[in-house]
Amino acid sequence: MSENLNVNKNAAAVDNDEALNLSNEEKTTNYSAATNNSDFHQAMDGKSITTTQSNAQLAEEEKIAADLLKKPLSQRIGIILICFCLAFGGFVFGFDTGTIGGFINMSDFKRRFGQRRASDGEYYFSDVRTGLIVSLFNVGCAFGCLVLARSMDMVGRKLAIAFAACIYIGGILIQICSFEKFYQIFIGRLVTGSAVGILSVVCVAFIGELSPPDIRSLTVALYQLMVTFGIFLGYLINFGTNKDYSNSAQWRIPLGLCFLWALMLIGALFFVPESARYFVEKNNLEAARDSLATCNKMSRDDIAITKELDIIVAAVEAERLAGNASFRELFQTKNKVFQRLVMGVVIMSLQQLSGDNYFFYYGTTVFQTVLSNFNGFQCSIIIGMVNFVSTLPALYIVSRFGRRNCLMYGSLGMICCLVVYSSVGVKSLWPDGYSSNNPVTSKGAGNCMIVFTCFYIFCFATTWASLAYVLCSETYPLRVKAKCMGIATASNWIWGFLISFFTPFITSAIRFAYGYVFMGCLIFSLFFVFFYVPETKDMSLEEVNEMWLAGVLPWKSTSYVPLDKRTAEYDATAATTDDRKGLKKFF
């Protein structure tokens, strides 16, 4: 390794110790264990480990490595294509979201898996069956995310994705071979959901590990972009098959295409190098060096590759030193762990409670009701296109205006849209009152609802869609990060299941007044973000941790300056004190 490199795995460990307020004796013990680790000494080629490097120095090392790895975007096409291949896992998730809502409105699907109404002989889905067909996918996702995604640490990122793709193929096979037994669809949805749960964790982590620092935000954003593209394409294909076929081809063609998506994902893995981080975890530094060189199109002996490899080794060793936290540690308030866990769970829950899946899963059904003389599949295509296009400027908006502002303005925009959507739906959609036998709707009111739905989707796609995950990934200390992220993500899937399952019951009872429920959740989100979510824009993970430990008030966090960036004039108490003492107590 280069003589210029001063790798300090203990810097990250010390930062973690501060987060958990370890004593000096504990820190000494950690250091002794670290310096006696033979694997790490072998990884460092016998170089000594300096224990006095500060967080600022470590950040400077990372900055130097990032600068050395910088290239014009035109020279990054290779790694962008590699990350695009991995982002295809997001497309698989989006395609399911975009197709399942259409299936429950297809005549052949209803005839095979629905129930026959005695009064008129028509086939339909009960609220229970509709909710289960849509929502069981989320149960599978939660299981795959919490349990099966750990396979990436055992067999590697590539094999974990291939494993998930095989599970996905099995789930699709169960569904496509279903004839008239609705529980076959239930089982297939659970299986495919577990596969998507794995992909949602592994693909995002893999992209982040492969990407050079200067384009990491761009490549990670590809995943969300592919999710929205999958939703859009799913709507398009549903529209085409529903229009051209009246038999099982209506829904079997979209399902059959899922085999192609899975095979494409597996095929793409042949062009993707394994994660350097995974190789370091397995103490295979030569393979890790080759992976970094391939991703950055540099010589394996380049100093930039050496620096980046040393940083990865330091991070991996810090995690080894941190160990696994007990669940009891998640409830510590002294070190702000519990406060951060609460923030993550509520933010991830509010992302679902904003109501996005009401439109994405049930959009076809909703708009078939809004305009009885119009094809609900066409309206879904419009929603999908708005969602996809709106994701493109999201990265700039978030980096320019910060987390707090984007979340609050996003909530405010969605509130305004839902007020109009629900009020028009309740007051003006049915001029003569609603009747299931003759649901005549106002075309003007219906068009108004569709327009404001599109505005709502724009507000969601540019703010809450990606920011919820960003905030959680930036918030937790190293030692408790895995468990906190797992709990926060699980809360998102659980709310996804609840909303997907109960939406048919609620809409049957209160119809478009359902939008007021989501509006109430968004009003709560305004207060929660203002009083509870600190601004983390342009801050390193170490600086975010430092800010939480300092007790900075969220509504004053925009004025906070990290320790290594302060001037003599900076008032360190300004961001931690407030006249309203009751608001400060929990922070």
XYZ file of C-alpha atoms in Angstrom:
587
model
C 0.000 0.000 0.000
C 1.105 3.559 -0.580
C 3.273 5.198 2.092
C 1.102 8.317 1.808
C -1.925 6.479 3.128
C -2.729 6.780 6.798
C -5.604 4.383 7.283
C -7.274 4.500 10.624
C -10.002 2.040 11.270
C -10.137 3.305 14.852
C -11.269 6.770 13.715
C -14.632 5.360 12.706
C -14.674 3.186 15.819
C -13.959 6.198 18.053
C -16.781 8.074 16.343
C -19.053 5.155 17.099
C -17.817 5.058 20.696
C -18.776 8.705 21.085
C -22.238 7.878 19.788
C -22.686 5.330 22.531
C -20.681 7.257 25.203
C -18.181 4.474 25.859
C -15.688 5.035 28.631
C -11.974 5.575 28.036
C -11.270 2.069 29.330
C -13.699 0.625 26.774
C -12.041 2.615 24.018
C -8.629 1.287 25.080
C -9.991 -2.241 25.034
C -11.426 -1.715 21.564
C -8.110 -0.407 20.315
C -6.215 -3.363 21.740
C -8.604 -5.761 20.065
C -8.260 -3.885 16.819
C -4.471 -3.819 16.799
C -4.340 -7.538 17.589
C -6.583 -8.437 14.658
C -4.366 -10.512 12.360
C -6.673 -10.234 9.386
C -6.538 -6.471 9.510
C -2.737 -6.409 9.839
C -2.558 -8.673 6.810
C -4.926 -6.372 4.938
C -2.725 -3.398 5.705
C 0.425 -5.204 4.493
C 2.011 -4.764 7.914
C 1.556 -0.998 8.087
C 1.031 0.532 11.501
C -2.295 1.966 12.538
C -2.308 5.530 13.781
C -4.787 6.023 16.594
C -4.801 9.791 16.757
C -6.452 10.548 13.464
C -9.519 12.700 13.997
C -12.849 12.479 12.231
C -11.878 15.573 10.281
C -8.670 13.890 9.091
C -10.570 10.778 8.056
C -13.045 12.921 6.161
C -10.095 14.644 4.482
C -8.701 11.256 3.410
C -12.080 10.409 1.891
C -12.162 13.771 0.121
C -8.666 13.187 -1.309
C -9.697 9.765 -2.574
C -12.876 11.208 -4.069
C -10.896 13.947 -5.837
C -8.460 11.408 -7.260
C -11.324 9.286 -8.570
C -13.108 12.205 -10.225
C -13.535 12.064 -13.985
C -15.737 13.810 -16.537
C -19.181 12.247 -16.766
C -18.408 11.204 -20.353
C -15.756 8.859 -18.944
C -18.197 7.349 -16.458
C -20.468 5.665 -19.001
C -19.187 2.209 -18.096
C -19.917 2.386 -14.380
C -23.235 4.142 -15.013
C -24.273 1.242 -17.259
C -23.198 -1.232 -14.577
C -25.325 0.579 -11.990
C -28.168 0.786 -14.486
C -28.093 -3.016 -14.725
C -28.420 -3.264 -10.947
C -31.127 -0.592 -10.858
C -33.196 -2.989 -12.953
C -34.106 -4.581 -9.627
C -36.161 -1.446 -8.988
C -37.870 -1.906 -12.343
C -39.042 -5.374 -11.231
C -40.670 -3.821 -8.159
C -42.246 -1.003 -10.146
C -43.624 -3.340 -12.815
C -45.526 -5.331 -10.188
C -46.960 -2.133 -8.717
C -48.044 -0.989 -12.167
C -49.750 -4.235 -13.206
C -51.550 -5.654 -10.173
C -54.085 -2.824 -9.942
C -55.050 -3.447 -13.559
C -55.395 -7.206 -13.111
C -58.254 -6.861 -10.631
C -60.193 -4.893 -13.269
C -59.659 -7.358 -16.132
C -62.704 -9.431 -17.073
C -60.910 -12.788 -17.361
C -59.030 -12.299 -14.087
C -62.302 -11.502 -12.300
C -64.022 -14.527 -13.870
C -61.279 -16.912 -12.756
C -60.449 -15.618 -9.290
C -63.416 -13.468 -8.311
C -66.929 -14.206 -7.128
C -70.184 -14.263 -9.076
C -72.887 -11.822 -8.067
C -76.238 -13.592 -7.784
C -78.323 -10.580 -8.818
C -76.850 -10.020 -12.282
C -74.370 -12.858 -12.828
C -71.404 -10.468 -13.031
C -68.020 -11.436 -11.635
C -66.423 -9.188 -9.060
C -63.813 -9.149 -6.296
C -64.930 -8.762 -2.710
C -63.119 -6.175 -0.636
C -61.299 -8.919 1.277
C -60.076 -10.702 -1.831
C -59.062 -7.466 -3.538
C -57.131 -6.309 -0.502
C -55.310 -9.627 -0.105
C -54.343 -9.945 -3.776
C -52.757 -6.506 -3.708
C -51.348 -6.392 -0.177
C -49.837 -9.855 0.355
C -47.004 -8.738 -1.896
C -45.986 -6.264 0.839
C -45.940 -9.029 3.456
C -43.522 -10.970 1.258
C -41.418 -7.839 0.787
C -41.124 -7.323 4.540
C -39.997 -10.932 4.999
C -37.460 -10.729 2.175
C -36.145 -7.399 3.399
C -35.704 -8.420 7.048
C -34.719 -12.088 6.720
C -33.555 -13.125 3.263
C -31.574 -9.978 2.358
C -28.881 -11.074 4.822
C -27.785 -13.560 2.164
C -25.771 -10.774 0.515
C -23.264 -10.906 3.375
C -22.970 -14.687 3.152
C -22.775 -15.375 -0.587
C -22.049 -11.949 -2.041
C -24.160 -9.300 -3.727
C -24.272 -10.921 -7.170
C -25.368 -14.348 -5.966
C -27.949 -12.747 -3.660
C -29.502 -10.947 -6.641
C -29.440 -14.148 -8.705
C -31.039 -15.980 -5.770
C -33.778 -13.333 -5.570
C -34.374 -13.521 -9.334
C -34.853 -17.302 -9.096
C -37.348 -16.878 -6.245
C -39.108 -14.242 -8.340
C -39.365 -16.631 -11.302
C -40.869 -19.252 -8.991
C -43.474 -16.799 -7.722
C -44.415 -15.708 -11.240
C -44.659 -19.354 -12.315
C -47.124 -20.047 -9.504
C -49.293 -17.105 -10.595
C -49.175 -17.752 -14.324
C -50.126 -21.420 -13.802
C -53.135 -20.460 -11.695
C -56.458 -21.306 -13.269
C -59.377 -20.784 -10.923
C -57.990 -21.008 -7.389
C -57.480 -17.560 -5.911
C -55.176 -18.879 -3.184
C -52.642 -19.760 -5.891
C -52.443 -16.059 -6.692
C -52.043 -15.321 -2.976
C -49.106 -17.740 -2.676
C -47.484 -16.433 -5.842
C -47.773 -12.853 -4.629
C -46.112 -13.741 -1.323
C -43.223 -15.474 -3.084
C -42.597 -12.674 -5.593
C -42.834 -10.147 -2.767
C -40.077 -11.890 -0.821
C -37.852 -11.715 -3.913
C -38.517 -8.016 -4.382
C -37.785 -7.454 -0.682
C -34.312 -8.915 -1.225
C -33.740 -6.818 -4.347
C -34.838 -3.609 -2.615
C -32.021 -4.014 -0.093
C -29.249 -5.670 -2.106
C -29.495 -3.640 -5.321
C -29.390 -0.258 -3.575
C -26.513 -1.318 -1.318
C -24.622 -2.818 -4.287
C -24.991 0.344 -6.367
C -23.727 2.482 -3.492
C -20.704 0.218 -3.017
C -19.715 0.110 -6.691
C -20.202 3.793 -7.515
C -17.295 6.269 -7.393
C -17.986 8.978 -4.773
C -18.472 11.830 -7.252
C -21.421 10.153 -9.041
C -22.829 8.056 -6.202
C -25.927 10.220 -5.725
C -26.677 9.968 -9.452
C -26.303 6.200 -9.658
C -28.318 5.519 -6.509
C -31.085 7.718 -7.949
C -31.251 5.342 -10.929
C -32.979 2.786 -8.688
C -35.911 5.079 -7.904
C -36.024 6.151 -11.550
C -36.329 2.518 -12.638
C -39.095 1.920 -10.092
C -41.140 4.704 -11.662
C -40.352 3.464 -15.178
C -41.529 -0.019 -14.187
C -44.818 1.401 -12.913
C -45.294 3.360 -16.141
C -44.525 0.389 -18.404
C -46.802 -1.840 -16.334
C -49.679 0.571 -16.915
C -48.945 0.655 -20.654
C -48.844 -3.123 -21.052
C -52.022 -3.578 -19.021
C -53.787 -1.088 -21.265
C -52.676 -2.927 -24.403
C -53.538 -6.450 -23.285
C -56.882 -5.427 -21.792
C -57.780 -3.727 -25.070
C -56.670 -6.484 -27.453
C -57.589 -9.658 -25.569
C -60.604 -11.006 -23.723
C -59.090 -14.278 -22.468
C -56.333 -15.058 -19.962
C -53.789 -13.354 -22.231
C -55.022 -10.119 -20.623
C -53.053 -10.855 -17.462
C -50.801 -13.768 -18.445
C -48.858 -11.699 -20.987
C -47.814 -9.078 -18.385
C -46.935 -11.891 -15.977
C -45.038 -13.738 -18.704
C -42.925 -10.662 -19.352
C -41.736 -10.911 -15.747
C -39.730 -13.991 -16.751
C -37.904 -11.776 -19.229
C -37.209 -9.117 -16.592
C -35.766 -11.726 -14.212
C -33.591 -13.294 -16.925
C -32.358 -9.861 -17.999
C -31.396 -9.120 -14.395
C -29.496 -12.413 -14.120
C -27.807 -11.833 -17.484
C -26.733 -8.341 -16.450
C -24.817 -9.807 -13.512
C -22.234 -11.261 -15.919
C -21.159 -7.688 -16.699
C -21.109 -6.507 -13.075
C -18.038 -6.944 -10.843
C -18.579 -8.175 -7.297
C -18.552 -5.517 -4.577
C -15.107 -4.543 -3.300
C -16.626 -4.184 0.156
C -17.776 -7.816 0.093
C -14.276 -8.971 -0.868
C -12.803 -6.927 1.991
C -15.275 -8.505 4.403
C -13.964 -11.885 3.214
C -10.318 -10.682 3.545
C -9.705 -10.962 -0.214
C -7.992 -7.626 -0.850
C -6.601 -8.535 -4.263
C -10.081 -9.224 -5.620
C -11.311 -6.020 -3.959
C -8.572 -4.042 -5.687
C -9.504 -5.579 -9.062
C -13.167 -4.688 -8.511
C -12.350 -1.040 -7.745
C -10.052 -0.838 -10.763
C -12.767 -2.238 -13.046
C -15.428 0.155 -11.770
C -13.180 3.216 -12.073
C -11.391 2.188 -15.298
C -7.997 2.643 -13.633
C -4.892 0.573 -13.073
C -5.160 -1.658 -10.019
C -1.990 -0.019 -8.650
C -3.254 3.550 -9.063
C -2.945 5.601 -5.863
C -6.647 6.527 -6.036
C -7.586 2.830 -5.995
C -5.259 2.258 -3.051
C -6.778 5.134 -1.080
C -10.334 4.007 -1.802
C -9.478 0.443 -0.783
C -7.968 1.644 2.490
C -11.108 3.622 3.295
C -13.260 0.523 2.699
C -10.964 -1.563 4.921
C -11.213 1.065 7.671
C -15.009 1.116 7.462
C -15.280 -2.686 7.547
C -12.984 -2.918 10.566
C -14.969 -0.203 12.343
C -18.115 -2.261 11.869
C -16.348 -5.343 13.210
C -15.290 -3.409 16.287
C -18.777 -2.003 16.773
C -20.307 -5.468 16.728
C -24.031 -6.116 16.853
C -26.162 -4.020 19.158
C -28.795 -5.578 21.379
C -32.394 -4.492 20.978
C -32.153 -2.962 24.443
C -29.664 -0.415 23.113
C -32.244 0.831 20.624
C -34.220 2.321 23.505
C -31.382 4.429 24.904
C -32.385 8.087 25.087
C -29.133 9.422 26.533
C -27.296 8.791 23.274
C -30.268 9.808 21.115
C -30.586 6.300 19.645
C -34.255 5.941 20.556
C -35.062 9.432 19.276
C -33.461 8.596 15.943
C -35.279 5.278 15.743
C -38.605 7.042 16.342
C -37.802 9.581 13.640
C -36.949 6.870 11.112
C -40.032 4.776 11.838
C -42.383 7.769 11.653
C -40.808 9.145 8.463
C -41.005 5.758 6.719
C -44.582 5.314 7.939
C -45.596 8.779 6.759
C -44.226 8.025 3.309
C -46.911 5.338 3.000
C -49.546 7.362 4.854
C -49.151 10.159 2.317
C -51.448 8.050 0.125
C -49.216 7.335 -2.868
C -50.084 3.640 -3.085
C -53.777 4.485 -3.063
C -53.203 5.897 -6.542
C -50.485 3.513 -7.743
C -52.239 0.279 -6.719
C -55.851 1.312 -7.216
C -55.490 4.054 -9.833
C -57.263 2.056 -12.541
C -60.202 1.326 -10.233
C -60.353 4.895 -8.928
C -60.457 6.554 -12.323
C -62.857 4.056 -13.779
C -65.184 5.356 -11.055
C -64.273 9.011 -11.614
C -65.155 8.888 -15.310
C -67.602 6.085 -15.961
C -67.437 6.673 -19.720
C -63.632 6.706 -19.785
C -61.012 3.945 -19.657
C -59.400 3.843 -16.224
C -56.332 2.180 -17.753
C -55.644 5.332 -19.786
C -55.723 7.515 -16.687
C -53.265 5.179 -14.980
C -50.863 5.668 -17.887
C -51.022 9.430 -17.330
C -50.240 8.971 -13.622
C -47.356 6.635 -14.423
C -45.868 9.062 -16.922
C -46.099 11.984 -14.481
C -44.454 9.870 -11.777
C -41.606 8.834 -14.083
C -40.923 12.309 -15.473
C -41.145 13.938 -12.024
C -38.414 11.672 -10.681
C -35.845 13.186 -13.065
C -35.627 16.643 -11.402
C -35.945 15.167 -7.892
C -32.186 14.782 -7.397
C -31.521 18.463 -8.137
C -34.406 19.669 -5.974
C -33.278 17.644 -2.956
C -29.614 18.676 -3.219
C -30.523 22.332 -3.776
C -33.173 22.921 -1.109
C -32.322 20.407 1.628
C -34.255 17.671 3.403
C -36.515 19.645 5.741
C -37.717 22.152 3.164
C -38.397 19.481 0.558
C -40.375 17.323 2.972
C -42.451 20.211 4.319
C -43.165 21.798 0.943
C -43.893 18.359 -0.495
C -46.410 17.725 2.286
C -47.973 21.149 1.780
C -48.348 20.562 -1.956
C -49.921 17.133 -1.452
C -52.319 18.551 1.158
C -53.575 21.161 -1.304
C -54.032 18.537 -4.015
C -55.900 16.127 -1.736
C -58.217 18.898 -0.498
C -59.326 19.589 -4.065
C -59.387 15.911 -5.080
C -61.516 14.784 -2.141
C -63.786 17.823 -2.037
C -64.617 17.553 -5.725
C -65.079 13.788 -5.388
C -67.447 14.153 -2.450
C -69.406 17.240 -3.543
C -69.377 17.438 -7.342
C -68.568 14.090 -8.960
C -72.119 12.716 -8.806
C -74.552 15.566 -9.637
C -77.604 13.427 -8.859
C -76.048 11.591 -5.936
C -74.187 8.306 -6.032
C -76.057 5.170 -7.022
C -74.415 1.828 -7.743
C -77.071 1.134 -10.375
C -76.589 4.420 -12.229
C -73.320 6.116 -11.211
C -73.513 9.082 -13.607
C -70.501 11.339 -13.114
C -69.670 14.916 -14.022
C -66.984 14.978 -16.705
C -65.683 18.354 -15.520
C -65.372 17.163 -11.927
C -63.667 13.976 -13.079
C -61.136 15.877 -15.180
C -60.416 18.179 -12.235
C -59.723 15.183 -9.987
C -57.340 13.662 -12.531
C -55.414 16.930 -12.935
C -54.932 17.351 -9.185
C -53.940 13.713 -8.878
C -51.127 14.444 -11.336
C -50.053 17.463 -9.254
C -50.109 15.233 -6.177
C -47.897 12.618 -7.879
C -45.436 15.355 -8.891
C -45.188 16.615 -5.295
C -44.670 13.099 -3.970
C -42.145 11.960 -6.586
C -39.909 14.996 -6.125
C -39.835 14.869 -2.311
C -41.070 12.032 -0.105
C -40.507 9.237 -2.637
C -36.735 9.202 -2.174
C -36.074 11.477 0.812
C -37.507 9.080 3.383
C -34.820 6.527 2.538
C -32.094 9.172 2.358
C -32.882 10.480 5.849
C -32.849 7.026 7.396
C -29.547 6.102 5.765
C -27.931 9.282 7.169
C -29.242 9.145 10.724
C -28.124 6.086 12.684
C -24.816 5.360 14.479
C -22.820 2.475 13.037
C -23.404 0.027 15.894
C -27.209 0.205 15.726
C -27.626 1.090 12.061
C -28.556 -2.364 10.769
C -31.306 -2.951 13.333
C -32.692 0.596 13.128
C -32.783 0.532 9.330
C -34.476 -2.864 9.419
C -37.176 -1.679 11.811
C -37.772 1.556 9.896
C -37.981 -0.241 6.544
C -40.270 -2.898 8.007
C -42.623 -0.169 9.222
C -42.846 1.063 5.635
C -43.788 -2.378 4.305
C -46.267 -2.973 7.146
C -48.082 0.279 6.428
C -47.974 -0.624 2.737
C -49.764 -3.865 3.566
C -52.348 -2.177 5.800
C -53.170 0.542 3.283
C -53.324 -1.896 0.365
C -55.545 -4.313 2.275
C -57.983 -1.867 3.872
C -58.343 0.583 0.963
C -61.167 -1.421 -0.721
C -63.149 -1.472 2.553
C -62.616 2.216 3.248
C -63.419 3.398 -0.266
C -66.589 1.296 -0.252
C -67.678 3.097 2.908
C -66.560 6.710 2.416
C -65.458 6.777 -1.240
C -63.408 9.868 -2.085
C -63.521 11.221 1.461
C -60.653 8.758 1.929
C -58.384 11.529 0.659
C -59.120 13.504 3.834
C -57.539 10.671 5.855
C -54.272 11.013 3.951
C -54.557 14.792 4.190
C -54.717 14.518 7.978
C -51.567 12.374 7.996
C -49.793 14.942 5.830
C -50.807 17.785 8.160
C -49.247 15.802 10.994
C -46.120 15.311 8.854
C -45.683 19.099 8.582
C -45.468 19.451 12.359
C -43.390 16.314 12.771
C -40.760 17.369 10.231
C -40.571 20.902 11.642
C -40.188 19.846 15.282
C -38.366 16.547 14.899
C -36.322 16.195 11.685
C -32.931 17.976 11.592
C -31.382 19.243 8.364
C -28.590 16.938 7.118
C -27.864 18.510 3.745
C -24.132 18.622 2.849
C -23.156 16.873 6.094
C -21.020 13.756 6.459
C -22.336 10.824 8.483
C -19.943 11.771 11.291
C -21.259 15.338 11.346
C -24.869 14.125 11.456
C -24.051 11.932 14.438
C -22.248 14.834 16.125
C -25.284 17.072 15.627
C -27.671 14.578 17.251
C -25.371 14.080 20.236
C -25.045 17.848 20.695
C -28.819 18.127 21.177
C -29.333 20.539 18.282
C -32.967 21.565 17.964
C -34.344 20.446 14.584
C -35.918 23.831 13.825
C -32.495 25.434 14.397
C -30.427 22.757 12.678
C -29.989 24.780 9.480
C -27.749 27.172 11.435
C -25.646 24.401 12.975
C -21.951 24.282 12.041
C -19.911 21.079 12.659
C -16.963 21.277 15.058
C -14.221 21.204 12.421
C -15.832 24.001 10.383
C -16.551 26.554 13.121
C -15.047 30.006 13.348
C -14.287 31.952 16.511
C -17.505 33.940 16.102
C -19.776 30.869 16.077
C -22.146 30.596 19.046
C -22.278 26.885 19.874
C -25.279 27.276 22.189
C -27.528 29.048 19.689
C -28.688 25.855 17.987
C -29.278 23.950 21.223
C -31.244 26.478 23.260
C -34.733 27.840 22.816
C -37.168 29.876 24.900
C -39.810 27.172 24.446
C -38.243 24.707 26.875
C -41.036 22.203 26.532
C -40.107 21.634 22.912
C -36.451 21.038 23.755
C -36.926 18.312 26.344
C -37.047 15.332 23.992
C -34.092 16.470 21.881
